Each structure stands twice: as C-alpha cells, then as structure tokens.
Amino acid sequence: MAVRPIVISGDPVLHSPAEPVVAFDDDLRALVRDMYETMDAAPGVGLAGPQVGVGLRLFTFSYVDDDDVETRGVAINPTLWITPVPATEADEDEDVEGCLSFPGERFPLQRAASAILTAVDLDQKPFEIHADGWLARIFQHEFDHLDGTLYVDRVEHFYAKIAAKVSRKRGWGVPGLSWLPGVDDLEG
C-alpha cells in the first residue's frame, strides 16, 4: 500500500469524464488499497480515481455518523439518484464542503438531502446505499469527480470568483500539479 499524490484542480484528468472499470484484477485491488490509504492520510471522507490521476469510475468513502457507525467502502461504476436540490442559497455554516483537489479551501454548496448509490464492489458484487445528510453529500461530491466536475464548478457566483482568485494566486489551473498527504502541508 502507498499514499498517492492527489491531483490539483487544472489537471485534465479532473476535468474529463472517467471511464468505466472493466478489469477487476490485482491492479485494481492495489489501486483501491492505495486510495484508502491516501484518503485516510489526507485526511478525507472520500476520494475518486481521477483525484489520484486515474481516470476510472470508482471512489472510496468513509463516514462516521452521530451514533459512531462507520460507513466505509468502494463504489465501482456507480450510479447515483438524488432528491431535488433545494432552490435556496447554501448555508455558510451547514452546507460547507472542501475538496482534496482544491486543498485548503471550503465553500458553501447546496446539495440534495438524500441520495441512492448503486455500484459494485471489488468482487463485482452489486450493492445499494440509501444516504441522507453528509453521507449523501459525500456521494454527490465524489460522483461529480467521475463526471469531471469539481465542487468549485458548482458554487454560487460569489464563491466561484473567490475560488478562481485562490486558484490563480496558488498557480493552480494547469496540468501536472499535485500534493502528497503526510508530506506536503495542504488540506482539503
């Protein structure tokens, strides 16, 4: 297992739709092990293949709810159904999220309150998770990565301008930039 570099906004792999996983082999198992280790080291609650430079439709997730129950897994070739996204503005305290590929920044974003994730695991066994609240948010965030969308692409205009300014100031928005959890002093 190894912690992999996390690609920063601007790299084409983050801004392109990912390809379906077709080979369920030892290389995929190694990738998923590395993704868990990278997600935990970052630390993060989700990590998509494109975020480690691999343009495949998979993501890992780890969430502990208010009752200390952990939901942890890998979603391969997922589909996601969501409830309608509220037409109200995102709450600056309750609806804030960050991204390991836009490290160190957090912006409010309105998301659907509930989601249904269907996918397969490493053994190609289908599963379905009904999620509400933060777990639903995690699934939406990671699923967006598989379609080439970062959360900063979805934030309201005011925050989009701030995100663009941050990106310019840090020299992001170009291919080839990454950071290594546990080594670089960045967080998402």
JSON list of C-alpha atoms in Angstrom, two decimals:
[
{"chain": "A", "resi": 1, "resn": "MET", "atom": "CA", "xyz": [0.00, 0.00, 0.00]},
{"chain": "A", "resi": 2, "resn": "ALA", "atom": "CA", "xyz": [1.11, 3.52, -0.69]},
{"chain": "A", "resi": 3, "resn": "VAL", "atom": "CA", "xyz": [-0.11, 7.06, -0.31]},
{"chain": "A", "resi": 4, "resn": "ARG", "atom": "CA", "xyz": [-0.51, 8.51, -3.80]},
{"chain": "A", "resi": 5, "resn": "PRO", "atom": "CA", "xyz": [-0.20, 12.15, -4.83]},
{"chain": "A", "resi": 6, "resn": "ILE", "atom": "CA", "xyz": [-3.54, 13.95, -5.09]},
{"chain": "A", "resi": 7, "resn": "VAL", "atom": "CA", "xyz": [-4.01, 15.86, -8.33]},
{"chain": "A", "resi": 8, "resn": "ILE", "atom": "CA", "xyz": [-4.86, 19.57, -8.02]},
{"chain": "A", "resi": 9, "resn": "SER", "atom": "CA", "xyz": [-7.52, 21.44, -9.99]},
{"chain": "A", "resi": 10, "resn": "GLY", "atom": "CA", "xyz": [-6.43, 22.16, -13.53]},
{"chain": "A", "resi": 11, "resn": "ASP", "atom": "CA", "xyz": [-5.19, 18.70, -14.43]},
{"chain": "A", "resi": 12, "resn": "PRO", "atom": "CA", "xyz": [-7.19, 17.27, -17.38]},
{"chain": "A", "resi": 13, "resn": "VAL", "atom": "CA", "xyz": [-7.98, 14.01, -15.52]},
{"chain": "A", "resi": 14, "resn": "LEU", "atom": "CA", "xyz": [-10.07, 16.05, -13.04]},
{"chain": "A", "resi": 15, "resn": "HIS", "atom": "CA", "xyz": [-12.00, 17.85, -15.76]},
{"chain": "A", "resi": 16, "resn": "SER", "atom": "CA", "xyz": [-12.86, 14.89, -18.01]},
{"chain": "A", "resi": 17, "resn": "PRO", "atom": "CA", "xyz": [-15.42, 12.11, -17.58]},
{"chain": "A", "resi": 18, "resn": "ALA", "atom": "CA", "xyz": [-13.84, 8.95, -16.18]},
{"chain": "A", "resi": 19, "resn": "GLU", "atom": "CA", "xyz": [-14.01, 5.62, -18.00]},
{"chain": "A", "resi": 20, "resn": "PRO", "atom": "CA", "xyz": [-15.83, 2.56, -16.65]},
{"chain": "A", "resi": 21, "resn": "VAL", "atom": "CA", "xyz": [-13.78, -0.01, -14.77]},
{"chain": "A", "resi": 22, "resn": "VAL", "atom": "CA", "xyz": [-13.53, -3.18, -16.88]},
{"chain": "A", "resi": 23, "resn": "ALA", "atom": "CA", "xyz": [-10.60, -5.05, -15.32]},
{"chain": "A", "resi": 24, "resn": "PHE", "atom": "CA", "xyz": [-11.29, -6.38, -11.82]},
{"chain": "A", "resi": 25, "resn": "ASP", "atom": "CA", "xyz": [-7.78, -7.59, -11.16]},
{"chain": "A", "resi": 26, "resn": "ASP", "atom": "CA", "xyz": [-4.83, -7.25, -8.79]},
{"chain": "A", "resi": 27, "resn": "ASP", "atom": "CA", "xyz": [-4.00, -3.80, -10.21]},
{"chain": "A", "resi": 28, "resn": "LEU", "atom": "CA", "xyz": [-7.50, -2.58, -9.30]},
{"chain": "A", "resi": 29, "resn": "ARG", "atom": "CA", "xyz": [-7.19, -4.06, -5.80]},
{"chain": "A", "resi": 30, "resn": "ALA", "atom": "CA", "xyz": [-3.84, -2.30, -5.33]},
{"chain": "A", "resi": 31, "resn": "LEU", "atom": "CA", "xyz": [-5.33, 0.98, -6.58]},
{"chain": "A", "resi": 32, "resn": "VAL", "atom": "CA", "xyz": [-8.22, 0.73, -4.11]},
{"chain": "A", "resi": 33, "resn": "ARG", "atom": "CA", "xyz": [-5.86, -0.08, -1.21]},
{"chain": "A", "resi": 34, "resn": "ASP", "atom": "CA", "xyz": [-3.77, 2.95, -2.14]},
{"chain": "A", "resi": 35, "resn": "MET", "atom": "CA", "xyz": [-6.88, 5.12, -2.41]},
{"chain": "A", "resi": 36, "resn": "TYR", "atom": "CA", "xyz": [-8.00, 4.15, 1.11]},
{"chain": "A", "resi": 37, "resn": "GLU", "atom": "CA", "xyz": [-4.53, 4.89, 2.47]},
{"chain": "A", "resi": 38, "resn": "THR", "atom": "CA", "xyz": [-4.38, 8.22, 0.62]},
{"chain": "A", "resi": 39, "resn": "MET", "atom": "CA", "xyz": [-7.90, 9.23, 1.72]},
{"chain": "A", "resi": 40, "resn": "ASP", "atom": "CA", "xyz": [-7.09, 8.43, 5.34]},
{"chain": "A", "resi": 41, "resn": "ALA", "atom": "CA", "xyz": [-3.72, 10.21, 5.25]},
{"chain": "A", "resi": 42, "resn": "ALA", "atom": "CA", "xyz": [-5.15, 13.37, 3.66]},
{"chain": "A", "resi": 43, "resn": "PRO", "atom": "CA", "xyz": [-7.47, 13.13, 5.76]},
{"chain": "A", "resi": 44, "resn": "GLY", "atom": "CA", "xyz": [-10.63, 12.96, 3.71]},
{"chain": "A", "resi": 45, "resn": "VAL", "atom": "CA", "xyz": [-14.05, 11.31, 3.69]},
{"chain": "A", "resi": 46, "resn": "GLY", "atom": "CA", "xyz": [-13.97, 10.37, 0.02]},
{"chain": "A", "resi": 47, "resn": "LEU", "atom": "CA", "xyz": [-11.51, 10.02, -2.84]},
{"chain": "A", "resi": 48, "resn": "ALA", "atom": "CA", "xyz": [-12.24, 9.44, -6.53]},
{"chain": "A", "resi": 49, "resn": "GLY", "atom": "CA", "xyz": [-9.96, 7.71, -9.01]},
{"chain": "A", "resi": 50, "resn": "PRO", "atom": "CA", "xyz": [-9.37, 10.92, -11.01]},
{"chain": "A", "resi": 51, "resn": "GLN", "atom": "CA", "xyz": [-8.08, 12.60, -7.84]},
{"chain": "A", "resi": 52, "resn": "VAL", "atom": "CA", "xyz": [-5.11, 10.23, -7.84]},
{"chain": "A", "resi": 53, "resn": "GLY", "atom": "CA", "xyz": [-4.64, 10.64, -11.59]},
{"chain": "A", "resi": 54, "resn": "VAL", "atom": "CA", "xyz": [-6.57, 7.52, -12.61]},
{"chain": "A", "resi": 55, "resn": "GLY", "atom": "CA", "xyz": [-9.46, 8.27, -14.97]},
{"chain": "A", "resi": 56, "resn": "LEU", "atom": "CA", "xyz": [-11.65, 5.36, -13.86]},
{"chain": "A", "resi": 57, "resn": "ARG", "atom": "CA", "xyz": [-15.18, 5.40, -12.42]},
{"chain": "A", "resi": 58, "resn": "LEU", "atom": "CA", "xyz": [-14.57, 4.50, -8.80]},
{"chain": "A", "resi": 59, "resn": "PHE", "atom": "CA", "xyz": [-14.35, 6.18, -5.43]},
{"chain": "A", "resi": 60, "resn": "THR", "atom": "CA", "xyz": [-13.67, 5.28, -1.83]},
{"chain": "A", "resi": 61, "resn": "PHE", "atom": "CA", "xyz": [-15.63, 6.72, 1.07]},
{"chain": "A", "resi": 62, "resn": "SER", "atom": "CA", "xyz": [-15.55, 6.71, 4.85]},
{"chain": "A", "resi": 63, "resn": "TYR", "atom": "CA", "xyz": [-18.11, 8.41, 7.06]},
{"chain": "A", "resi": 64, "resn": "VAL", "atom": "CA", "xyz": [-18.85, 8.12, 10.78]},
{"chain": "A", "resi": 65, "resn": "ASP", "atom": "CA", "xyz": [-22.36, 9.22, 11.75]},
{"chain": "A", "resi": 66, "resn": "ASP", "atom": "CA", "xyz": [-23.54, 10.80, 15.00]},
{"chain": "A", "resi": 67, "resn": "ASP", "atom": "CA", "xyz": [-24.00, 7.32, 16.53]},
{"chain": "A", "resi": 68, "resn": "ASP", "atom": "CA", "xyz": [-20.35, 6.39, 15.76]},
{"chain": "A", "resi": 69, "resn": "VAL", "atom": "CA", "xyz": [-21.44, 3.99, 12.99]},
{"chain": "A", "resi": 70, "resn": "GLU", "atom": "CA", "xyz": [-18.93, 3.94, 10.14]},
{"chain": "A", "resi": 71, "resn": "THR", "atom": "CA", "xyz": [-19.93, 3.55, 6.51]},
{"chain": "A", "resi": 72, "resn": "ARG", "atom": "CA", "xyz": [-16.80, 2.71, 4.52]},
{"chain": "A", "resi": 73, "resn": "GLY", "atom": "CA", "xyz": [-16.41, 1.24, 1.09]},
{"chain": "A", "resi": 74, "resn": "VAL", "atom": "CA", "xyz": [-15.54, 1.49, -2.54]},
{"chain": "A", "resi": 75, "resn": "ALA", "atom": "CA", "xyz": [-18.07, 2.26, -5.27]},
{"chain": "A", "resi": 76, "resn": "ILE", "atom": "CA", "xyz": [-17.08, 0.97, -8.70]},
{"chain": "A", "resi": 77, "resn": "ASN", "atom": "CA", "xyz": [-19.02, 2.02, -11.82]},
{"chain": "A", "resi": 78, "resn": "PRO", "atom": "CA", "xyz": [-21.61, 3.77, -9.64]},
{"chain": "A", "resi": 79, "resn": "THR", "atom": "CA", "xyz": [-24.90, 5.37, -10.47]},
{"chain": "A", "resi": 80, "resn": "LEU", "atom": "CA", "xyz": [-26.45, 7.98, -8.21]},
{"chain": "A", "resi": 81, "resn": "TRP", "atom": "CA", "xyz": [-30.03, 9.10, -7.79]},
{"chain": "A", "resi": 82, "resn": "ILE", "atom": "CA", "xyz": [-30.68, 12.24, -5.77]},
{"chain": "A", "resi": 83, "resn": "THR", "atom": "CA", "xyz": [-33.66, 14.13, -4.42]},
{"chain": "A", "resi": 84, "resn": "PRO", "atom": "CA", "xyz": [-34.20, 17.59, -5.88]},
{"chain": "A", "resi": 85, "resn": "VAL", "atom": "CA", "xyz": [-31.62, 20.15, -4.83]},
{"chain": "A", "resi": 86, "resn": "PRO", "atom": "CA", "xyz": [-33.27, 22.95, -2.82]},
{"chain": "A", "resi": 87, "resn": "ALA", "atom": "CA", "xyz": [-33.57, 26.24, -4.70]},
{"chain": "A", "resi": 88, "resn": "THR", "atom": "CA", "xyz": [-32.39, 28.18, -1.63]},
{"chain": "A", "resi": 89, "resn": "GLU", "atom": "CA", "xyz": [-28.92, 29.58, -1.07]},
{"chain": "A", "resi": 90, "resn": "ALA", "atom": "CA", "xyz": [-26.37, 27.33, 0.59]},
{"chain": "A", "resi": 91, "resn": "ASP", "atom": "CA", "xyz": [-25.93, 27.94, 4.32]},
{"chain": "A", "resi": 92, "resn": "GLU", "atom": "CA", "xyz": [-22.42, 29.26, 5.05]},
{"chain": "A", "resi": 93, "resn": "ASP", "atom": "CA", "xyz": [-22.18, 27.09, 8.18]},
{"chain": "A", "resi": 94, "resn": "GLU", "atom": "CA", "xyz": [-24.19, 23.96, 7.41]},
{"chain": "A", "resi": 95, "resn": "ASP", "atom": "CA", "xyz": [-23.52, 23.44, 3.69]},
{"chain": "A", "resi": 96, "resn": "VAL", "atom": "CA", "xyz": [-19.78, 23.98, 3.54]},
{"chain": "A", "resi": 97, "resn": "GLU", "atom": "CA", "xyz": [-17.57, 21.42, 1.84]},
{"chain": "A", "resi": 98, "resn": "GLY", "atom": "CA", "xyz": [-13.98, 21.11, 0.75]},
{"chain": "A", "resi": 99, "resn": "CYS", "atom": "CA", "xyz": [-12.08, 19.05, -1.79]},
{"chain": "A", "resi": 100, "resn": "LEU", "atom": "CA", "xyz": [-8.71, 17.35, -1.65]},
{"chain": "A", "resi": 101, "resn": "SER", "atom": "CA", "xyz": [-8.15, 18.51, -5.25]},
{"chain": "A", "resi": 102, "resn": "PHE", "atom": "CA", "xyz": [-8.78, 22.13, -4.24]},
{"chain": "A", "resi": 103, "resn": "PRO", "atom": "CA", "xyz": [-6.89, 21.85, -0.94]},
{"chain": "A", "resi": 104, "resn": "GLY", "atom": "CA", "xyz": [-7.21, 24.17, 1.99]},
{"chain": "A", "resi": 105, "resn": "GLU", "atom": "CA", "xyz": [-10.40, 25.89, 0.88]},
{"chain": "A", "resi": 106, "resn": "ARG", "atom": "CA", "xyz": [-14.05, 25.40, 1.85]},
{"chain": "A", "resi": 107, "resn": "PHE", "atom": "CA", "xyz": [-17.12, 26.93, 0.23]},
{"chain": "A", "resi": 108, "resn": "PRO", "atom": "CA", "xyz": [-20.87, 26.54, 0.76]},
{"chain": "A", "resi": 109, "resn": "LEU", "atom": "CA", "xyz": [-22.72, 24.46, -1.80]},
{"chain": "A", "resi": 110, "resn": "GLN", "atom": "CA", "xyz": [-26.35, 23.40, -1.81]},
{"chain": "A", "resi": 111, "resn": "ARG", "atom": "CA", "xyz": [-26.72, 19.63, -2.36]},
{"chain": "A", "resi": 112, "resn": "ALA", "atom": "CA", "xyz": [-29.61, 17.20, -2.38]},
{"chain": "A", "resi": 113, "resn": "ALA", "atom": "CA", "xyz": [-30.60, 15.98, 1.08]},
{"chain": "A", "resi": 114, "resn": "SER", "atom": "CA", "xyz": [-30.84, 12.31, 0.05]},
{"chain": "A", "resi": 115, "resn": "ALA", "atom": "CA", "xyz": [-29.20, 10.00, -2.44]},
{"chain": "A", "resi": 116, "resn": "ILE", "atom": "CA", "xyz": [-29.26, 6.38, -3.53]},
{"chain": "A", "resi": 117, "resn": "LEU", "atom": "CA", "xyz": [-25.89, 4.97, -4.58]},
{"chain": "A", "resi": 118, "resn": "THR", "atom": "CA", "xyz": [-25.72, 1.76, -6.58]},
{"chain": "A", "resi": 119, "resn": "ALA", "atom": "CA", "xyz": [-22.40, 0.26, -7.58]},
{"chain": "A", "resi": 120, "resn": "VAL", "atom": "CA", "xyz": [-20.31, -2.89, -7.42]},
{"chain": "A", "resi": 121, "resn": "ASP", "atom": "CA", "xyz": [-17.50, -3.70, -5.01]},
{"chain": "A", "resi": 122, "resn": "LEU", "atom": "CA", "xyz": [-14.09, -5.23, -5.77]},
{"chain": "A", "resi": 123, "resn": "ASP", "atom": "CA", "xyz": [-15.69, -8.66, -6.17]},
{"chain": "A", "resi": 124, "resn": "GLN", "atom": "CA", "xyz": [-18.21, -7.19, -8.65]},
{"chain": "A", "resi": 125, "resn": "LYS", "atom": "CA", "xyz": [-20.97, -7.73, -6.09]},
{"chain": "A", "resi": 126, "resn": "PRO", "atom": "CA", "xyz": [-23.74, -5.14, -6.57]},
{"chain": "A", "resi": 127, "resn": "PHE", "atom": "CA", "xyz": [-24.82, -3.04, -3.60]},
{"chain": "A", "resi": 128, "resn": "GLU", "atom": "CA", "xyz": [-27.12, -0.13, -2.85]},
{"chain": "A", "resi": 129, "resn": "ILE", "atom": "CA", "xyz": [-26.86, 2.51, -0.11]},
{"chain": "A", "resi": 130, "resn": "HIS", "atom": "CA", "xyz": [-29.63, 4.95, 0.78]},
{"chain": "A", "resi": 131, "resn": "ALA", "atom": "CA", "xyz": [-27.97, 8.03, 2.25]},
{"chain": "A", "resi": 132, "resn": "ASP", "atom": "CA", "xyz": [-29.11, 11.23, 3.88]},
{"chain": "A", "resi": 133, "resn": "GLY", "atom": "CA", "xyz": [-27.28, 14.34, 5.06]},
{"chain": "A", "resi": 134, "resn": "TRP", "atom": "CA", "xyz": [-23.50, 14.30, 4.96]},
{"chain": "A", "resi": 135, "resn": "LEU", "atom": "CA", "xyz": [-23.18, 10.81, 3.51]},
{"chain": "A", "resi": 136, "resn": "ALA", "atom": "CA", "xyz": [-25.47, 11.88, 0.65]},
{"chain": "A", "resi": 137, "resn": "ARG", "atom": "CA", "xyz": [-23.24, 14.96, 0.21]},
{"chain": "A", "resi": 138, "resn": "ILE", "atom": "CA", "xyz": [-20.11, 12.78, 0.10]},
{"chain": "A", "resi": 139, "resn": "PHE", "atom": "CA", "xyz": [-21.64, 10.54, -2.57]},
{"chain": "A", "resi": 140, "resn": "GLN", "atom": "CA", "xyz": [-22.66, 13.55, -4.69]},
{"chain": "A", "resi": 141, "resn": "HIS", "atom": "CA", "xyz": [-19.22, 15.16, -4.34]},
{"chain": "A", "resi": 142, "resn": "GLU", "atom": "CA", "xyz": [-17.33, 12.00, -5.32]},
{"chain": "A", "resi": 143, "resn": "PHE", "atom": "CA", "xyz": [-19.75, 11.11, -8.12]},
{"chain": "A", "resi": 144, "resn": "ASP", "atom": "CA", "xyz": [-19.21, 14.59, -9.57]},
{"chain": "A", "resi": 145, "resn": "HIS", "atom": "CA", "xyz": [-15.48, 13.81, -9.82]},
{"chain": "A", "resi": 146, "resn": "LEU", "atom": "CA", "xyz": [-16.31, 10.85, -12.06]},
{"chain": "A", "resi": 147, "resn": "ASP", "atom": "CA", "xyz": [-18.06, 13.22, -14.46]},
{"chain": "A", "resi": 148, "resn": "GLY", "atom": "CA", "xyz": [-15.19, 15.73, -14.49]},
{"chain": "A", "resi": 149, "resn": "THR", "atom": "CA", "xyz": [-16.82, 18.24, -12.15]},
{"chain": "A", "resi": 150, "resn": "LEU", "atom": "CA", "xyz": [-15.25, 19.79, -9.06]},
{"chain": "A", "resi": 151, "resn": "TYR", "atom": "CA", "xyz": [-17.44, 21.25, -6.33]},
{"chain": "A", "resi": 152, "resn": "VAL", "atom": "CA", "xyz": [-15.97, 24.71, -7.04]},
{"chain": "A", "resi": 153, "resn": "ASP", "atom": "CA", "xyz": [-17.53, 24.39, -10.52]},
{"chain": "A", "resi": 154, "resn": "ARG", "atom": "CA", "xyz": [-20.94, 24.29, -8.80]},
{"chain": "A", "resi": 155, "resn": "VAL", "atom": "CA", "xyz": [-20.66, 27.00, -6.13]},
{"chain": "A", "resi": 156, "resn": "GLU", "atom": "CA", "xyz": [-22.61, 30.24, -6.39]},
{"chain": "A", "resi": 157, "resn": "HIS", "atom": "CA", "xyz": [-21.07, 33.08, -8.43]},
{"chain": "A", "resi": 158, "resn": "PHE", "atom": "CA", "xyz": [-19.73, 34.98, -5.39]},
{"chain": "A", "resi": 159, "resn": "TYR", "atom": "CA", "xyz": [-17.78, 31.93, -4.18]},
{"chain": "A", "resi": 160, "resn": "ALA", "atom": "CA", "xyz": [-16.79, 30.93, -7.72]},
{"chain": "A", "resi": 161, "resn": "LYS", "atom": "CA", "xyz": [-15.00, 34.29, -8.05]},
{"chain": "A", "resi": 162, "resn": "ILE", "atom": "CA", "xyz": [-13.15, 33.66, -4.77]},
{"chain": "A", "resi": 163, "resn": "ALA", "atom": "CA", "xyz": [-12.21, 30.13, -5.87]},
{"chain": "A", "resi": 164, "resn": "ALA", "atom": "CA", "xyz": [-10.89, 31.46, -9.20]},
{"chain": "A", "resi": 165, "resn": "LYS", "atom": "CA", "xyz": [-8.80, 34.05, -7.35]},
{"chain": "A", "resi": 166, "resn": "VAL", "atom": "CA", "xyz": [-7.40, 31.39, -5.00]},
{"chain": "A", "resi": 167, "resn": "SER", "atom": "CA", "xyz": [-6.56, 29.18, -7.97]},
{"chain": "A", "resi": 168, "resn": "ARG", "atom": "CA", "xyz": [-4.71, 31.99, -9.77]},
{"chain": "A", "resi": 169, "resn": "LYS", "atom": "CA", "xyz": [-2.86, 33.05, -6.60]},
{"chain": "A", "resi": 170, "resn": "ARG", "atom": "CA", "xyz": [-1.64, 29.49, -5.94]},
{"chain": "A", "resi": 171, "resn": "GLY", "atom": "CA", "xyz": [-0.72, 28.82, -9.55]},
{"chain": "A", "resi": 172, "resn": "TRP", "atom": "CA", "xyz": [-3.33, 26.10, -10.00]},
{"chain": "A", "resi": 173, "resn": "GLY", "atom": "CA", "xyz": [-5.42, 25.55, -13.11]},
{"chain": "A", "resi": 174, "resn": "VAL", "atom": "CA", "xyz": [-2.60, 23.91, -15.05]},
{"chain": "A", "resi": 175, "resn": "PRO", "atom": "CA", "xyz": [-1.78, 20.24, -15.67]},
{"chain": "A", "resi": 176, "resn": "GLY", "atom": "CA", "xyz": [0.69, 18.30, -13.55]},
{"chain": "A", "resi": 177, "resn": "LEU", "atom": "CA", "xyz": [0.17, 19.79, -10.08]},
{"chain": "A", "resi": 178, "resn": "SER", "atom": "CA", "xyz": [-0.36, 17.53, -7.07]},
{"chain": "A", "resi": 179, "resn": "TRP", "atom": "CA", "xyz": [0.27, 17.26, -3.35]},
{"chain": "A", "resi": 180, "resn": "LEU", "atom": "CA", "xyz": [1.24, 14.30, -1.19]},
{"chain": "A", "resi": 181, "resn": "PRO", "atom": "CA", "xyz": [-0.65, 13.72, 2.07]},
{"chain": "A", "resi": 182, "resn": "GLY", "atom": "CA", "xyz": [1.71, 13.38, 5.01]},
{"chain": "A", "resi": 183, "resn": "VAL", "atom": "CA", "xyz": [4.44, 15.24, 3.16]},
{"chain": "A", "resi": 184, "resn": "ASP", "atom": "CA", "xyz": [3.00, 18.49, 1.83]},
{"chain": "A", "resi": 185, "resn": "ASP", "atom": "CA", "xyz": [1.37, 20.96, 4.20]},
{"chain": "A", "resi": 186, "resn": "LEU", "atom": "CA", "xyz": [-2.01, 21.12, 2.47]},
{"chain": "A", "resi": 187, "resn": "GLU", "atom": "CA", "xyz": [-5.50, 20.09, 3.48]},
{"chain": "A", "resi": 188, "resn": "GLY", "atom": "CA", "xyz": [-8.85, 19.92, 1.70]}
]
